Amino acid sequence: MPHTTAPARQLRVALAQLAPRLGDLSRNLGTHLEWIDRARQQDADLIVFPELSLTGYFLRDMVPDVALAATDPRIGQLVQRAGAADLALGFVELAAGQRYYNSALYASAGQLLHVHRKVYLPTYGLFDEQRYFAAGHRIQAFDAPALGRVGLLVCEDFWHLSAATILQAEEVDLLICIANSPGRGVQGPRIKTSDVYGHVARTYALLLGAVVLVVNRVGFEDGLCFWGGSLAVGPDGELLAEAAQLDESLTIACLDPAELRRQRIITPLGRDERLLLTIEELQRIKRRSYEHEAAPRRFDD
C-alpha cells in the first residue's frame, strides 16, 4: 500500500466467492459482470475472484475450448467494467505455441498490469493439472497504484515456501492467493483444508508484514465440494474478514494502510531480512546437489 505522509483512507476489497459453471465461458463472463457491478455499488477498490473463475476447475479436454489470450476483448470487457476498481480473476490463458496456463490476471484503471502463470501444478490425489496445463516459470511482484506492491499466486503456489520467500524479497504490501480448494478432511463442523489455509495466511501475513487475501470458490464439480471460506488477514495476523463456507457471497474487507506501517515499525522483519545470505546458501545447496548427482555411484549404493 502506498507510503504517504498524509493519512490514507481505508481500502475496500471485495472477495467474490462464486460458483462458476464448468466450461460455460459465456455464462461465467455474464456472472463476473454482474458481480463486478455489485462490488462497485459497495465502493470496492479491489475485486478478487477465485482461481479459474471464468471456466470452472475440472476442465480436462475442454481446456483449449475455453482458453483466452490475456488481450482477448472479453477480458477487456471485464477490465473496463471494473472502472476505477482494481480487478483480479482466474482464467485459462492461451499463449504462444498453443500453450495453456492456469493464470491469474490483475488490472487497474482499465489497464492490464500483470499476469501470473501458476508455477506449481498439483498432480497427486484428485489433481491432474500437469496433464492439461503448462507450468509458469516466474513469481514476480508488481506495483498497483492504489494498493502498493502486490504479489499474486494461484492455489498450490501458496503452499510452497519458495513463493512466499520470493515475494518477501519483492517487498510486497499485499499478497493475493486465488484458489479452487475442494473440501478434504471434514472434522465435525470444520473442514481441515479451511483451517490449514487460515494458518498459512496468518503465518505469511506476520512474516511478510503484509495483508494476505485468499479467495476460494464454492459449488460442486465432479462430485467434489468447494468450501469457500475466503478471508482477509491483516499484517498483524488478525482476521479482517471471512466469508461463509459453502455459499456464494461477496464479502467486503477493509484494509488500513496505517496498520501496515505500524506493524512494520513494531516488527521490521522485512528490513532485517538478509537476502544475500539466502541467495548464497541456496547457491551452496545447488552446488552440493549437482556434485552429488555427478559423483560416481557404487553398485551397493
PDB file of C-alpha atoms in Angstrom:
ATOM      1  CA  MET A   1       0.000   0.000   0.000  1.00  0.00           C
ATOM      2  CA  PRO A   2       1.320   3.449  -0.859  1.00  0.00           C
ATOM      3  CA  HIS A   3       3.531   5.090   1.769  1.00  0.00           C
ATOM      4  CA  THR A   4       2.451   8.728   2.120  1.00  0.00           C
ATOM      5  CA  THR A   5       2.822  11.391   4.785  1.00  0.00           C
ATOM      6  CA  ALA A   6      -0.876  12.260   4.674  1.00  0.00           C
ATOM      7  CA  PRO A   7      -3.345   9.903   6.384  1.00  0.00           C
ATOM      8  CA  ALA A   8      -4.533   7.325   3.841  1.00  0.00           C
ATOM      9  CA  ARG A   9      -8.143   6.229   3.704  1.00  0.00           C
ATOM     10  CA  GLN A  10      -9.119   2.636   4.295  1.00  0.00           C
ATOM     11  CA  LEU A  11      -9.312   0.493   1.174  1.00  0.00           C
ATOM     12  CA  ARG A  12     -12.270  -1.766   0.451  1.00  0.00           C
ATOM     13  CA  VAL A  13     -11.656  -5.204  -1.045  1.00  0.00           C
ATOM     14  CA  ALA A  14     -14.473  -7.382  -2.400  1.00  0.00           C
ATOM     15  CA  LEU A  15     -13.875 -11.123  -2.001  1.00  0.00           C
ATOM     16  CA  ALA A  16     -16.046 -12.510  -4.817  1.00  0.00           C
ATOM     17  CA  GLN A  17     -16.667 -16.092  -3.717  1.00  0.00           C
ATOM     18  CA  LEU A  18     -18.735 -17.545  -6.549  1.00  0.00           C
ATOM     19  CA  ALA A  19     -19.539 -20.925  -8.117  1.00  0.00           C
ATOM     20  CA  PRO A  20     -18.628 -20.888 -11.830  1.00  0.00           C
ATOM     21  CA  ARG A  21     -20.332 -23.284 -14.208  1.00  0.00           C
ATOM     22  CA  LEU A  22     -17.866 -25.803 -15.608  1.00  0.00           C
ATOM     23  CA  GLY A  23     -16.827 -24.986 -19.179  1.00  0.00           C
ATOM     24  CA  ASP A  24     -19.556 -22.346 -19.683  1.00  0.00           C
ATOM     25  CA  LEU A  25     -17.405 -19.345 -20.549  1.00  0.00           C
ATOM     26  CA  SER A  26     -20.300 -17.190 -21.760  1.00  0.00           C
ATOM     27  CA  ARG A  27     -22.363 -17.669 -18.608  1.00  0.00           C
ATOM     28  CA  ASN A  28     -19.389 -17.135 -16.331  1.00  0.00           C
ATOM     29  CA  LEU A  29     -18.483 -13.913 -18.134  1.00  0.00           C
ATOM     30  CA  GLY A  30     -22.002 -12.647 -17.513  1.00  0.00           C
ATOM     31  CA  THR A  31     -21.775 -13.606 -13.839  1.00  0.00           C
ATOM     32  CA  HIS A  32     -18.493 -11.723 -13.486  1.00  0.00           C
ATOM     33  CA  LEU A  33     -20.033  -8.602 -14.984  1.00  0.00           C
ATOM     34  CA  GLU A  34     -22.931  -8.804 -12.517  1.00  0.00           C
ATOM     35  CA  TRP A  35     -20.655  -9.311  -9.522  1.00  0.00           C
ATOM     36  CA  ILE A  36     -18.347  -6.500 -10.616  1.00  0.00           C
ATOM     37  CA  ASP A  37     -21.383  -4.198 -10.660  1.00  0.00           C
ATOM     38  CA  ARG A  38     -22.365  -5.391  -7.168  1.00  0.00           C
ATOM     39  CA  ALA A  39     -18.877  -4.783  -5.848  1.00  0.00           C
ATOM     40  CA  ARG A  40     -18.687  -1.302  -7.345  1.00  0.00           C
ATOM     41  CA  GLN A  41     -22.027  -0.469  -5.714  1.00  0.00           C
ATOM     42  CA  GLN A  42     -20.294  -1.229  -2.417  1.00  0.00           C
ATOM     43  CA  ASP A  43     -17.397   1.116  -3.323  1.00  0.00           C
ATOM     44  CA  ALA A  44     -14.843  -1.657  -3.709  1.00  0.00           C
ATOM     45  CA  ASP A  45     -11.299  -0.537  -4.520  1.00  0.00           C
ATOM     46  CA  LEU A  46     -10.294  -4.087  -5.480  1.00  0.00           C
ATOM     47  CA  ILE A  47     -12.440  -7.026  -6.645  1.00  0.00           C
ATOM     48  CA  VAL A  48     -10.925 -10.520  -6.393  1.00  0.00           C
ATOM     49  CA  PHE A  49     -12.411 -13.657  -7.982  1.00  0.00           C
ATOM     50  CA  PRO A  50     -11.209 -17.265  -7.424  1.00  0.00           C
ATOM     51  CA  GLU A  51      -8.869 -19.452  -9.461  1.00  0.00           C
ATOM     52  CA  LEU A  52     -10.248 -20.328 -12.925  1.00  0.00           C
ATOM     53  CA  SER A  53     -13.321 -18.272 -12.094  1.00  0.00           C
ATOM     54  CA  LEU A  54     -14.133 -17.828 -15.799  1.00  0.00           C
ATOM     55  CA  THR A  55     -14.191 -21.560 -16.534  1.00  0.00           C
ATOM     56  CA  GLY A  56     -14.502 -23.849 -13.542  1.00  0.00           C
ATOM     57  CA  TYR A  57     -11.783 -26.260 -12.477  1.00  0.00           C
ATOM     58  CA  PHE A  58     -12.078 -29.872 -13.742  1.00  0.00           C
ATOM     59  CA  LEU A  59     -11.905 -28.903 -17.416  1.00  0.00           C
ATOM     60  CA  ARG A  60      -9.713 -31.716 -18.716  1.00  0.00           C
ATOM     61  CA  ASP A  61     -10.129 -31.869 -22.530  1.00  0.00           C
ATOM     62  CA  MET A  62     -12.196 -28.657 -22.508  1.00  0.00           C
ATOM     63  CA  VAL A  63      -9.087 -26.571 -21.745  1.00  0.00           C
ATOM     64  CA  PRO A  64      -8.454 -25.477 -25.393  1.00  0.00           C
ATOM     65  CA  ASP A  65     -12.140 -24.623 -25.865  1.00  0.00           C
ATOM     66  CA  VAL A  66     -12.268 -22.094 -23.023  1.00  0.00           C
ATOM     67  CA  ALA A  67      -8.763 -20.606 -23.284  1.00  0.00           C
ATOM     68  CA  LEU A  68      -8.415 -16.858 -23.849  1.00  0.00           C
ATOM     69  CA  ALA A  69      -5.440 -14.680 -24.639  1.00  0.00           C
ATOM     70  CA  ALA A  70      -4.868 -12.069 -21.953  1.00  0.00           C
ATOM     71  CA  THR A  71      -5.637  -9.437 -24.603  1.00  0.00           C
ATOM     72  CA  ASP A  72      -8.970 -11.021 -25.602  1.00  0.00           C
ATOM     73  CA  PRO A  73     -11.795  -8.434 -25.892  1.00  0.00           C
ATOM     74  CA  ARG A  74     -13.924 -10.448 -23.462  1.00  0.00           C
ATOM     75  CA  ILE A  75     -11.343  -9.959 -20.745  1.00  0.00           C
ATOM     76  CA  GLY A  76     -11.070  -6.328 -21.801  1.00  0.00           C
ATOM     77  CA  GLN A  77     -14.828  -6.003 -21.208  1.00  0.00           C
ATOM     78  CA  LEU A  78     -14.422  -7.180 -17.616  1.00  0.00           C
ATOM     79  CA  VAL A  79     -11.471  -4.853 -17.009  1.00  0.00           C
ATOM     80  CA  GLN A  80     -13.385  -1.884 -18.360  1.00  0.00           C
ATOM     81  CA  ARG A  81     -16.471  -2.807 -16.327  1.00  0.00           C
ATOM     82  CA  ALA A  82     -14.401  -2.621 -13.142  1.00  0.00           C
ATOM     83  CA  GLY A  83     -13.908   1.094 -13.819  1.00  0.00           C
ATOM     84  CA  ALA A  84     -11.797   2.713 -11.133  1.00  0.00           C
ATOM     85  CA  ALA A  85     -11.632  -0.520  -9.105  1.00  0.00           C
ATOM     86  CA  ASP A  86      -8.727  -2.938  -9.471  1.00  0.00           C
ATOM     87  CA  LEU A  87      -9.607  -6.459 -10.597  1.00  0.00           C
ATOM     88  CA  ALA A  88      -8.091  -9.919 -10.138  1.00  0.00           C
ATOM     89  CA  LEU A  89      -9.517 -13.112 -11.613  1.00  0.00           C
ATOM     90  CA  GLY A  90      -8.571 -16.588 -12.829  1.00  0.00           C
ATOM     91  CA  PHE A  91      -8.729 -17.902 -16.387  1.00  0.00           C
ATOM     92  CA  VAL A  92      -7.213 -20.381 -18.828  1.00  0.00           C
ATOM     93  CA  GLU A  93      -4.622 -18.391 -20.728  1.00  0.00           C
ATOM     94  CA  LEU A  94      -3.835 -19.159 -24.360  1.00  0.00           C
ATOM     95  CA  ALA A  95      -0.192 -18.305 -25.021  1.00  0.00           C
ATOM     96  CA  ALA A  96       2.270 -18.659 -27.890  1.00  0.00           C
ATOM     97  CA  GLY A  97       2.904 -22.158 -29.191  1.00  0.00           C
ATOM     98  CA  GLN A  98      -0.591 -23.298 -28.195  1.00  0.00           C
ATOM     99  CA  ARG A  99       0.413 -23.450 -24.553  1.00  0.00           C
ATOM    100  CA  TYR A 100      -2.318 -23.270 -21.951  1.00  0.00           C
ATOM    101  CA  TYR A 101      -1.719 -21.848 -18.483  1.00  0.00           C
ATOM    102  CA  ASN A 102      -3.766 -21.757 -15.313  1.00  0.00           C
ATOM    103  CA  SER A 103      -3.384 -17.990 -14.935  1.00  0.00           C
ATOM    104  CA  ALA A 104      -4.428 -15.057 -12.798  1.00  0.00           C
ATOM    105  CA  LEU A 105      -4.600 -11.510 -14.077  1.00  0.00           C
ATOM    106  CA  TYR A 106      -4.568  -8.178 -12.308  1.00  0.00           C
ATOM    107  CA  ALA A 107      -5.917  -4.983 -13.874  1.00  0.00           C
ATOM    108  CA  SER A 108      -6.104  -1.401 -12.649  1.00  0.00           C
ATOM    109  CA  ALA A 109      -7.780   1.702 -14.082  1.00  0.00           C
ATOM    110  CA  GLY A 110      -8.776  -0.130 -17.239  1.00  0.00           C
ATOM    111  CA  GLN A 111      -5.270  -1.493 -17.904  1.00  0.00           C
ATOM    112  CA  LEU A 112      -3.866  -4.987 -17.569  1.00  0.00           C
ATOM    113  CA  LEU A 113      -0.958  -4.760 -15.104  1.00  0.00           C
ATOM    114  CA  HIS A 114       0.137  -8.339 -14.561  1.00  0.00           C
ATOM    115  CA  VAL A 115      -0.494 -11.982 -15.458  1.00  0.00           C
ATOM    116  CA  HIS A 116       0.750 -14.724 -13.169  1.00  0.00           C
ATOM    117  CA  ARG A 117       1.002 -18.248 -14.567  1.00  0.00           C
ATOM    118  CA  LYS A 118       0.594 -20.924 -11.906  1.00  0.00           C
ATOM    119  CA  VAL A 119       4.031 -22.318 -11.146  1.00  0.00           C
ATOM    120  CA  TYR A 120       3.211 -25.348  -9.020  1.00  0.00           C
ATOM    121  CA  LEU A 121       0.724 -27.611 -10.813  1.00  0.00           C
ATOM    122  CA  PRO A 122      -0.649 -30.248  -8.422  1.00  0.00           C
ATOM    123  CA  THR A 123      -0.652 -33.730  -9.901  1.00  0.00           C
ATOM    124  CA  TYR A 124      -1.437 -36.018  -6.994  1.00  0.00           C
ATOM    125  CA  GLY A 125      -4.564 -37.432  -5.418  1.00  0.00           C
ATOM    126  CA  LEU A 126      -7.553 -35.951  -7.228  1.00  0.00           C
ATOM    127  CA  PHE A 127      -5.457 -33.315  -9.053  1.00  0.00           C
ATOM    128  CA  ASP A 128      -4.119 -33.766 -12.599  1.00  0.00           C
ATOM    129  CA  GLU A 129      -3.044 -30.294 -13.746  1.00  0.00           C
ATOM    130  CA  GLN A 130       0.291 -31.185 -15.367  1.00  0.00           C
ATOM    131  CA  ARG A 131      -1.586 -33.207 -17.953  1.00  0.00           C
ATOM    132  CA  TYR A 132      -3.515 -30.170 -19.226  1.00  0.00           C
ATOM    133  CA  PHE A 133      -1.518 -27.044 -18.318  1.00  0.00           C
ATOM    134  CA  ALA A 134       1.984 -25.744 -18.875  1.00  0.00           C
ATOM    135  CA  ALA A 135       3.778 -24.569 -15.733  1.00  0.00           C
ATOM    136  CA  GLY A 136       4.678 -20.943 -15.171  1.00  0.00           C
ATOM    137  CA  HIS A 137       8.314 -20.023 -14.590  1.00  0.00           C
ATOM    138  CA  ARG A 138       8.180 -16.743 -12.697  1.00  0.00           C
ATOM    139  CA  ILE A 139       6.950 -15.358  -9.378  1.00  0.00           C
ATOM    140  CA  GLN A 140       7.155 -11.594  -9.638  1.00  0.00           C
ATOM    141  CA  ALA A 141       5.513  -8.739  -7.766  1.00  0.00           C
ATOM    142  CA  PHE A 142       4.157  -5.596  -9.406  1.00  0.00           C
ATOM    143  CA  ASP A 143       3.025  -2.114  -8.424  1.00  0.00           C
ATOM    144  CA  ALA A 144      -0.680  -1.264  -8.217  1.00  0.00           C
ATOM    145  CA  PRO A 145      -1.362   2.481  -7.872  1.00  0.00           C
ATOM    146  CA  ALA A 146      -3.888   2.233  -5.030  1.00  0.00           C
ATOM    147  CA  LEU A 147      -2.616  -0.848  -3.211  1.00  0.00           C
ATOM    148  CA  GLY A 148       1.158  -0.680  -3.406  1.00  0.00           C
ATOM    149  CA  ARG A 149       3.395  -3.655  -4.115  1.00  0.00           C
ATOM    150  CA  VAL A 150       1.306  -6.755  -4.931  1.00  0.00           C
ATOM    151  CA  GLY A 151       2.113 -10.457  -5.184  1.00  0.00           C
ATOM    152  CA  LEU A 152      -0.323 -12.771  -6.979  1.00  0.00           C
ATOM    153  CA  LEU A 153      -0.370 -16.567  -6.522  1.00  0.00           C
ATOM    154  CA  VAL A 154      -2.670 -19.368  -7.654  1.00  0.00           C
ATOM    155  CA  CYS A 155      -3.737 -22.039  -5.151  1.00  0.00           C
ATOM    156  CA  GLU A 156      -0.880 -24.603  -4.959  1.00  0.00           C
ATOM    157  CA  ASP A 157       1.692 -21.791  -5.285  1.00  0.00           C
ATOM    158  CA  PHE A 158       0.543 -20.623  -1.841  1.00  0.00           C
ATOM    159  CA  TRP A 159       1.619 -23.912  -0.248  1.00  0.00           C
ATOM    160  CA  HIS A 160       5.284 -23.528  -1.221  1.00  0.00           C
ATOM    161  CA  LEU A 161       7.611 -21.513   0.999  1.00  0.00           C
ATOM    162  CA  SER A 162       9.715 -20.595  -2.019  1.00  0.00           C
ATOM    163  CA  ALA A 163       6.850 -18.465  -3.374  1.00  0.00           C
ATOM    164  CA  ALA A 164       6.469 -16.580  -0.094  1.00  0.00           C
ATOM    165  CA  THR A 165      10.245 -16.121   0.175  1.00  0.00           C
ATOM    166  CA  ILE A 166      10.428 -14.597  -3.301  1.00  0.00           C
ATOM    167  CA  LEU A 167       7.546 -12.243  -2.553  1.00  0.00           C
ATOM    168  CA  GLN A 168       9.137 -11.198   0.726  1.00  0.00           C
ATOM    169  CA  ALA A 169      12.265 -10.283  -1.238  1.00  0.00           C
ATOM    170  CA  GLU A 170       9.962  -8.332  -3.585  1.00  0.00           C
ATOM    171  CA  GLU A 171       8.741  -6.359  -0.532  1.00  0.00           C
ATOM    172  CA  VAL A 172       5.037  -6.912  -1.166  1.00  0.00           C
ATOM    173  CA  ASP A 173       2.395  -4.957   0.715  1.00  0.00           C
ATOM    174  CA  LEU A 174      -0.399  -7.257  -0.409  1.00  0.00           C
ATOM    175  CA  LEU A 175      -0.362 -10.983  -1.174  1.00  0.00           C
ATOM    176  CA  ILE A 176      -3.339 -12.371  -3.096  1.00  0.00           C
ATOM    177  CA  CYS A 177      -3.992 -16.085  -3.469  1.00  0.00           C
ATOM    178  CA  ILE A 178      -6.880 -17.183  -5.686  1.00  0.00           C
ATOM    179  CA  ALA A 179      -7.889 -20.800  -5.157  1.00  0.00           C
ATOM    180  CA  ASN A 180     -10.039 -23.777  -6.140  1.00  0.00           C
ATOM    181  CA  SER A 181      -9.703 -25.803  -2.957  1.00  0.00           C
ATOM    182  CA  PRO A 182     -12.106 -28.736  -2.503  1.00  0.00           C
ATOM    183  CA  GLY A 183     -13.130 -29.779   0.967  1.00  0.00           C
ATOM    184  CA  ARG A 184     -10.942 -32.526   2.427  1.00  0.00           C
ATOM    185  CA  GLY A 185     -10.632 -33.792   5.972  1.00  0.00           C
ATOM    186  CA  VAL A 186     -14.074 -32.921   7.360  1.00  0.00           C
ATOM    187  CA  GLN A 187     -13.908 -32.906  11.161  1.00  0.00           C
ATOM    188  CA  GLY A 188     -17.292 -32.125  12.673  1.00  0.00           C
ATOM    189  CA  PRO A 189     -18.370 -28.648  11.541  1.00  0.00           C
ATOM    190  CA  ARG A 190     -14.858 -27.772  10.315  1.00  0.00           C
ATOM    191  CA  ILE A 191     -13.068 -28.576   7.059  1.00  0.00           C
ATOM    192  CA  LYS A 192      -9.380 -29.288   7.604  1.00  0.00           C
ATOM    193  CA  THR A 193      -8.231 -27.596   4.395  1.00  0.00           C
ATOM    194  CA  SER A 194     -10.030 -24.434   5.521  1.00  0.00           C
ATOM    195  CA  ASP A 195      -8.156 -24.427   8.821  1.00  0.00           C
ATOM    196  CA  VAL A 196      -4.813 -25.009   7.085  1.00  0.00           C
ATOM    197  CA  TYR A 197      -5.383 -22.144   4.642  1.00  0.00           C
ATOM    198  CA  GLY A 198      -6.157 -19.910   7.596  1.00  0.00           C
ATOM    199  CA  HIS A 199      -2.967 -20.910   9.411  1.00  0.00           C
ATOM    200  CA  VAL A 200      -0.817 -20.355   6.311  1.00  0.00           C
ATOM    201  CA  ALA A 201      -2.433 -16.984   5.571  1.00  0.00           C
ATOM    202  CA  ARG A 202      -1.824 -15.748   9.131  1.00  0.00           C
ATOM    203  CA  THR A 203       1.761 -17.002   9.102  1.00  0.00           C
ATOM    204  CA  TYR A 204       2.556 -15.308   5.805  1.00  0.00           C
ATOM    205  CA  ALA A 205       0.913 -12.068   6.931  1.00  0.00           C
ATOM    206  CA  LEU A 206       3.111 -11.960  10.036  1.00  0.00           C
ATOM    207  CA  LEU A 207       6.354 -12.973   8.330  1.00  0.00           C
ATOM    208  CA  LEU A 208       5.886 -10.733   5.286  1.00  0.00           C
ATOM    209  CA  GLY A 209       4.402  -7.831   7.246  1.00  0.00           C
ATOM    210  CA  ALA A 210       1.710  -7.708   4.562  1.00  0.00           C
ATOM    211  CA  VAL A 211      -2.026  -8.064   4.039  1.00  0.00           C
ATOM    212  CA  VAL A 212      -2.970 -11.535   2.771  1.00  0.00           C
ATOM    213  CA  LEU A 213      -6.126 -12.311   0.789  1.00  0.00           C
ATOM    214  CA  VAL A 214      -7.338 -15.821  -0.045  1.00  0.00           C
ATOM    215  CA  VAL A 215     -10.355 -16.092  -2.358  1.00  0.00           C
ATOM    216  CA  ASN A 216     -11.679 -19.627  -2.811  1.00  0.00           C
ATOM    217  CA  ARG A 217     -14.653 -20.758  -4.879  1.00  0.00           C
ATOM    218  CA  VAL A 218     -17.757 -22.685  -3.839  1.00  0.00           C
ATOM    219  CA  GLY A 219     -20.044 -25.168  -5.583  1.00  0.00           C
ATOM    220  CA  PHE A 220     -19.792 -28.759  -6.786  1.00  0.00           C
ATOM    221  CA  GLU A 221     -17.808 -30.295  -9.639  1.00  0.00           C
ATOM    222  CA  ASP A 222     -17.105 -33.917 -10.450  1.00  0.00           C
ATOM    223  CA  GLY A 223     -18.604 -34.984  -7.127  1.00  0.00           C
ATOM    224  CA  LEU A 224     -16.377 -32.656  -5.100  1.00  0.00           C
ATOM    225  CA  CYS A 225     -17.448 -29.766  -2.894  1.00  0.00           C
ATOM    226  CA  PHE A 226     -15.512 -26.495  -2.933  1.00  0.00           C
ATOM    227  CA  TRP A 227     -15.801 -24.945   0.502  1.00  0.00           C
ATOM    228  CA  GLY A 228     -15.240 -21.208   0.007  1.00  0.00           C
ATOM    229  CA  GLY A 229     -14.233 -19.607   3.299  1.00  0.00           C
ATOM    230  CA  SER A 230     -12.446 -16.702   1.583  1.00  0.00           C
ATOM    231  CA  LEU A 231     -10.578 -14.475   4.012  1.00  0.00           C
ATOM    232  CA  ALA A 232      -8.513 -11.358   4.524  1.00  0.00           C
ATOM    233  CA  VAL A 233      -5.744 -11.191   7.130  1.00  0.00           C
ATOM    234  CA  GLY A 234      -4.030  -8.027   8.365  1.00  0.00           C
ATOM    235  CA  PRO A 235      -0.242  -7.624   8.751  1.00  0.00           C
ATOM    236  CA  ASP A 236      -0.622  -8.389  12.475  1.00  0.00           C
ATOM    237  CA  GLY A 237      -2.077 -11.819  11.652  1.00  0.00           C
ATOM    238  CA  GLU A 238      -5.569 -10.821  12.728  1.00  0.00           C
ATOM    239  CA  LEU A 239      -8.587 -11.776  10.647  1.00  0.00           C
ATOM    240  CA  LEU A 240     -10.109  -8.775   8.864  1.00  0.00           C
ATOM    241  CA  ALA A 241     -12.969 -10.576   7.113  1.00  0.00           C
ATOM    242  CA  GLU A 242     -14.082 -14.130   6.405  1.00  0.00           C
ATOM    243  CA  ALA A 243     -16.750 -15.387   4.012  1.00  0.00           C
ATOM    244  CA  ALA A 244     -19.145 -18.157   4.930  1.00  0.00           C
ATOM    245  CA  GLN A 245     -18.298 -21.679   3.879  1.00  0.00           C
ATOM    246  CA  LEU A 246     -20.193 -23.398   1.026  1.00  0.00           C
ATOM    247  CA  ASP A 247     -22.304 -20.392  -0.058  1.00  0.00           C
ATOM    248  CA  GLU A 248     -21.734 -17.802  -2.774  1.00  0.00           C
ATOM    249  CA  SER A 249     -21.017 -14.415  -1.235  1.00  0.00           C
ATOM    250  CA  LEU A 250     -19.494 -11.017  -1.835  1.00  0.00           C
ATOM    251  CA  THR A 251     -17.561 -10.141   1.316  1.00  0.00           C
ATOM    252  CA  ILE A 252     -16.041  -6.716   1.910  1.00  0.00           C
ATOM    253  CA  ALA A 253     -12.774  -6.408   3.821  1.00  0.00           C
ATOM    254  CA  CYS A 254     -11.409  -3.020   4.892  1.00  0.00           C
ATOM    255  CA  LEU A 255      -7.635  -2.566   4.712  1.00  0.00           C
ATOM    256  CA  ASP A 256      -5.935   0.159   6.745  1.00  0.00           C
ATOM    257  CA  PRO A 257      -2.613   1.361   5.229  1.00  0.00           C
ATOM    258  CA  ALA A 258      -1.712   2.926   8.597  1.00  0.00           C
ATOM    259  CA  GLU A 259      -1.827  -0.520  10.229  1.00  0.00           C
ATOM    260  CA  LEU A 260       0.615  -1.836   7.639  1.00  0.00           C
ATOM    261  CA  ARG A 261       3.114   0.912   8.513  1.00  0.00           C
ATOM    262  CA  ARG A 262       2.561   0.395  12.235  1.00  0.00           C
ATOM    263  CA  GLN A 263       3.249  -3.340  12.107  1.00  0.00           C
ATOM    264  CA  ARG A 264       6.447  -2.842  10.094  1.00  0.00           C
ATOM    265  CA  ILE A 265       7.716  -0.423  12.714  1.00  0.00           C
ATOM    266  CA  ILE A 266       6.868  -2.818  15.550  1.00  0.00           C
ATOM    267  CA  THR A 267       8.281  -5.911  13.804  1.00  0.00           C
ATOM    268  CA  PRO A 268      10.660  -4.902  10.973  1.00  0.00           C
ATOM    269  CA  LEU A 269      11.263  -8.400   9.600  1.00  0.00           C
ATOM    270  CA  GLY A 270      11.454  -7.206   6.002  1.00  0.00           C
ATOM    271  CA  ARG A 271      14.029  -4.562   6.888  1.00  0.00           C
ATOM    272  CA  ASP A 272      16.220  -7.098   8.676  1.00  0.00           C
ATOM    273  CA  GLU A 273      15.945  -9.883   6.111  1.00  0.00           C
ATOM    274  CA  ARG A 274      19.396 -10.959   4.825  1.00  0.00           C
ATOM    275  CA  LEU A 275      18.578 -11.605   1.181  1.00  0.00           C
ATOM    276  CA  LEU A 276      22.184 -12.036   0.042  1.00  0.00           C
ATOM    277  CA  LEU A 277      22.717 -14.696   2.707  1.00  0.00           C
ATOM    278  CA  THR A 278      19.655 -16.568   1.418  1.00  0.00           C
ATOM    279  CA  ILE A 279      20.954 -16.405  -2.159  1.00  0.00           C
ATOM    280  CA  GLU A 280      24.423 -17.594  -1.137  1.00  0.00           C
ATOM    281  CA  GLU A 281      23.048 -20.516   0.853  1.00  0.00           C
ATOM    282  CA  LEU A 282      20.734 -21.589  -1.965  1.00  0.00           C
ATOM    283  CA  GLN A 283      23.667 -21.477  -4.376  1.00  0.00           C
ATOM    284  CA  ARG A 284      25.684 -23.639  -1.958  1.00  0.00           C
ATOM    285  CA  ILE A 285      22.845 -26.177  -1.784  1.00  0.00           C
ATOM    286  CA  LYS A 286      22.529 -26.122  -5.571  1.00  0.00           C
ATOM    287  CA  ARG A 287      26.266 -26.831  -6.000  1.00  0.00           C
ATOM    288  CA  ARG A 288      26.092 -29.661  -3.488  1.00  0.00           C
ATOM    289  CA  SER A 289      23.134 -31.166  -5.330  1.00  0.00           C
ATOM    290  CA  TYR A 290      24.969 -31.042  -8.667  1.00  0.00           C
ATOM    291  CA  GLU A 291      28.087 -32.556  -7.109  1.00  0.00           C
ATOM    292  CA  HIS A 292      26.030 -35.387  -5.638  1.00  0.00           C
ATOM    293  CA  GLU A 293      24.402 -36.135  -8.985  1.00  0.00           C
ATOM    294  CA  ALA A 294      27.766 -36.117 -10.792  1.00  0.00           C
ATOM    295  CA  ALA A 295      29.517 -38.376  -8.268  1.00  0.00           C
ATOM    296  CA  PRO A 296      30.133 -41.977  -9.419  1.00  0.00           C
ATOM    297  CA  ARG A 297      27.671 -44.431  -7.936  1.00  0.00           C
ATOM    298  CA  ARG A 298      28.622 -47.692  -6.267  1.00  0.00           C
ATOM    299  CA  PHE A 299      26.642 -50.788  -7.145  1.00  0.00           C
ATOM    300  CA  ASP A 300      25.769 -51.232  -3.482  1.00  0.00           C
ATOM    301  CA  ASP A 301      24.516 -47.621  -3.007  1.00  0.00           C
TER     302      ASP A 301
END
